[in-house]
PDB file of C-alpha atoms in Angstrom:
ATOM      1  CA  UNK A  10      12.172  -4.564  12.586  1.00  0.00           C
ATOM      2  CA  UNK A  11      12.591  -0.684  11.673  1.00  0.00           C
ATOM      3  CA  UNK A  12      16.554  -1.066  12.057  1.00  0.00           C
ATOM      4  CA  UNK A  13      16.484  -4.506   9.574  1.00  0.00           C
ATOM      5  CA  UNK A  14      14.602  -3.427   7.002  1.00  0.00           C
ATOM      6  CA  UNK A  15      15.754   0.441   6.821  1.00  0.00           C
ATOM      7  CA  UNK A  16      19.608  -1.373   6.910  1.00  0.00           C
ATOM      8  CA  UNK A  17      18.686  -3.630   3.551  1.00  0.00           C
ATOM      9  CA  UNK A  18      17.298  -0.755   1.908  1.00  0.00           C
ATOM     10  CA  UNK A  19      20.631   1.791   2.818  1.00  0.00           C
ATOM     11  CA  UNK A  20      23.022  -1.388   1.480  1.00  0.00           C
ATOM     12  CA  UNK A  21      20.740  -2.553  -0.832  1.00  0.00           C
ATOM     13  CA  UNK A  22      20.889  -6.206   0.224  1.00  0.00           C
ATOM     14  CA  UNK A  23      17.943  -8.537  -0.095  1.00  0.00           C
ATOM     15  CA  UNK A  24      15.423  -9.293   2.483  1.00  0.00           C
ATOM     16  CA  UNK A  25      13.893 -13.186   2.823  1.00  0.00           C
ATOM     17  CA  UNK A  26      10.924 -13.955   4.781  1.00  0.00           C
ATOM     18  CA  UNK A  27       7.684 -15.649   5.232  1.00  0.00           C
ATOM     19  CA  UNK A  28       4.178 -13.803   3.624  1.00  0.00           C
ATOM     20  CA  UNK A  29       1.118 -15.795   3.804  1.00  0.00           C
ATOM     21  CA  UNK A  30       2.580 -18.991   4.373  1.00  0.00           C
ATOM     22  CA  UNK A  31       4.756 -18.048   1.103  1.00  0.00           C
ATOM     23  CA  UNK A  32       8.801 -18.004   1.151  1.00  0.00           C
ATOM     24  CA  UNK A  33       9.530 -14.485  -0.553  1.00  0.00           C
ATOM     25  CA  UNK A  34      12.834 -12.852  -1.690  1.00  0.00           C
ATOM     26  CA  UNK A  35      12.552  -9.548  -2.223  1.00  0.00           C
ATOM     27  CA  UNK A  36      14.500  -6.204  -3.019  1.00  0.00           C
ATOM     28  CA  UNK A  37      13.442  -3.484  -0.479  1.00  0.00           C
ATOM     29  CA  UNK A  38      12.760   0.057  -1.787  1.00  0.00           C
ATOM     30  CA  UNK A  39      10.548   2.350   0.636  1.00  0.00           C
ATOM     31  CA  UNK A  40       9.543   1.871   4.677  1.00  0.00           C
ATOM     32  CA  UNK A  41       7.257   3.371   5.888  1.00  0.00           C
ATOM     33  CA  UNK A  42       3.515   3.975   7.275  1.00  0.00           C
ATOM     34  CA  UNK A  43      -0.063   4.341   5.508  1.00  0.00           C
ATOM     35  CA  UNK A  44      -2.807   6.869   5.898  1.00  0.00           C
ATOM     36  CA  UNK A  45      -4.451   4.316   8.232  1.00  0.00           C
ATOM     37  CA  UNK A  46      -1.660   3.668  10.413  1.00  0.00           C
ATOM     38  CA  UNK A  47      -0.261   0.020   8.837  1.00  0.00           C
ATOM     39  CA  UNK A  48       3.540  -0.391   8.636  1.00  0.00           C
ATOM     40  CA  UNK A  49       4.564  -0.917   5.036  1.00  0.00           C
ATOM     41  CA  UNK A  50       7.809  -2.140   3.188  1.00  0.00           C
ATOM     42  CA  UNK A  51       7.330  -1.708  -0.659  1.00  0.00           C
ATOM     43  CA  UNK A  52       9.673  -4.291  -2.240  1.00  0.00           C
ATOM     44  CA  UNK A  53      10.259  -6.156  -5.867  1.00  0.00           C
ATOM     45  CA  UNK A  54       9.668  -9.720  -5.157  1.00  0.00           C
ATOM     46  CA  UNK A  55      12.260 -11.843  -7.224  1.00  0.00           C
ATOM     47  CA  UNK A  56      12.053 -15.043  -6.068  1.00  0.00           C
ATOM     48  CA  UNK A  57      10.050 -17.103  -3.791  1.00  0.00           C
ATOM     49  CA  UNK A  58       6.647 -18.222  -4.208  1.00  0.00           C
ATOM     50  CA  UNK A  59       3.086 -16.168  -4.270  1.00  0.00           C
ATOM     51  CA  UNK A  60      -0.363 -17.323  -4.937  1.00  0.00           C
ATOM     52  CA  UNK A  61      -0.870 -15.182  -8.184  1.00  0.00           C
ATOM     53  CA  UNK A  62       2.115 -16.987  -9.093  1.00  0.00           C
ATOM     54  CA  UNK A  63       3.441 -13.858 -10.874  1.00  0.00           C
ATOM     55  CA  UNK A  64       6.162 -11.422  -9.387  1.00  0.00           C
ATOM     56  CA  UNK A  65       4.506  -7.210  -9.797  1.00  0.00           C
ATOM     57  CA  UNK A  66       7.268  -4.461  -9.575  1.00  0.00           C
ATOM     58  CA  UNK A  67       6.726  -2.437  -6.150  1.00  0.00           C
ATOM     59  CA  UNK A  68       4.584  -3.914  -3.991  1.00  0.00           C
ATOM     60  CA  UNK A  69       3.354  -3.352  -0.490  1.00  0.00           C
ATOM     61  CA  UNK A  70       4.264  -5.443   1.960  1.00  0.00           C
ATOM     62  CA  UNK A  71       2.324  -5.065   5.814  1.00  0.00           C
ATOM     63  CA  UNK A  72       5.014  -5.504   8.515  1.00  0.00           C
ATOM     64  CA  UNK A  73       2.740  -7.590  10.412  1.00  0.00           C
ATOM     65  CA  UNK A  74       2.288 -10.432   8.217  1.00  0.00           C
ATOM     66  CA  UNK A  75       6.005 -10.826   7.351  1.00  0.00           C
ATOM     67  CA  UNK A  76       7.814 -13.896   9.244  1.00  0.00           C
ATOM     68  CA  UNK A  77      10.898 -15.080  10.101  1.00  0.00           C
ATOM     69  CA  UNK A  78      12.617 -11.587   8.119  1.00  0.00           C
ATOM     70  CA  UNK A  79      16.245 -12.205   7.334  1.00  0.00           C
ATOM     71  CA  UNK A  80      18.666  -9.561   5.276  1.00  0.00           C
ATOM     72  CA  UNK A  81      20.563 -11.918   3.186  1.00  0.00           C
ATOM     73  CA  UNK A  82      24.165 -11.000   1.535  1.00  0.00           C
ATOM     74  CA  UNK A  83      23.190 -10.885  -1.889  1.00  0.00           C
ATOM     75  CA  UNK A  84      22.917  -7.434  -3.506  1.00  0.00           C
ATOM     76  CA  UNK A  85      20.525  -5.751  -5.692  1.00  0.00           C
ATOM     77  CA  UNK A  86      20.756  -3.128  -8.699  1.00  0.00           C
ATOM     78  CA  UNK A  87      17.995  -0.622  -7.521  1.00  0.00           C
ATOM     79  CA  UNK A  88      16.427  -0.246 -11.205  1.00  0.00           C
ATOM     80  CA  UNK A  89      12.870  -0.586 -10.976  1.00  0.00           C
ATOM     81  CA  UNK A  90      11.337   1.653 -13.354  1.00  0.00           C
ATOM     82  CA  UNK A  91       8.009   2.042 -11.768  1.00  0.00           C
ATOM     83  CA  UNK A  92       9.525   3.083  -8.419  1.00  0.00           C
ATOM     84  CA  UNK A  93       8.714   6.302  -6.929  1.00  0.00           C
ATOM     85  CA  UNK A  94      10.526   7.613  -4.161  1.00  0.00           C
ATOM     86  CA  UNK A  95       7.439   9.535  -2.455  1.00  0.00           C
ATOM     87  CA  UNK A  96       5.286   6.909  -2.666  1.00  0.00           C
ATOM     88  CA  UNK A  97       1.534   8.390  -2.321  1.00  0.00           C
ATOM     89  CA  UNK A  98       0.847   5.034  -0.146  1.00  0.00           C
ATOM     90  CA  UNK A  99       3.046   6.282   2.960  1.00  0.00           C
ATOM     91  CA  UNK A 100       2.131   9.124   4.797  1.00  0.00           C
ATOM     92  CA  UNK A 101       5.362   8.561   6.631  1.00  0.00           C
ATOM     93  CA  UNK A 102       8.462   7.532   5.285  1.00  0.00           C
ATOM     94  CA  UNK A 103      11.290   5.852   7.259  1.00  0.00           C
ATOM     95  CA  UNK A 104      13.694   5.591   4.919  1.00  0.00           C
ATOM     96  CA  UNK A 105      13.909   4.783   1.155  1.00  0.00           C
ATOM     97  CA  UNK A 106      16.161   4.268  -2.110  1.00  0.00           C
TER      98      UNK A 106
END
């Protein structure tokens, strides 16, 4: 999963996948790991469905819970305001915007 999601974030290309029984579409920023160990992709979810039924700029994803992960071919403009690229959530960072 490492190699797929730090490839979408060096070409900037969408990822599409399955999050709590939710279809997402989402631009990927940061990979990496928390404090307590959990493997994290922070990512702007454009399209897709949620239950808060609201898309929030940058936020964390757990590895675990995402399903059937696909890079699609469709590019992104990485211009999220609120992103920072040492994001205080990741004590380790695999690669990032």
């Amino acid at each position: 999963m490492l190699g797929l999601l730090c490839e979408a974030i060096g070409t900037r290309k969408l990822l599409a996948f399955t999050y709590e029984a939710h279809a997402r579409v989402v631009a990927p920023y940061c990979h990496g790991f928390t404090r307590l160990g959990d493997e994290v992709l922070r990512a702007v979810q454009l399209r897709g469905s949620s239950r808060s039924g609201h898309f929030a700029s940058g936020k964390l994803w757990t590895v675990s819970k995402m399903r059937l992960v696909r890079t699609l071919e469709e590019g992104f403009v990485a211009d999220d305001p609120d992103y920072e690229p040492n994001d205080s959530a990741m004590t380790r960072i695999h690669c990032r915007i």
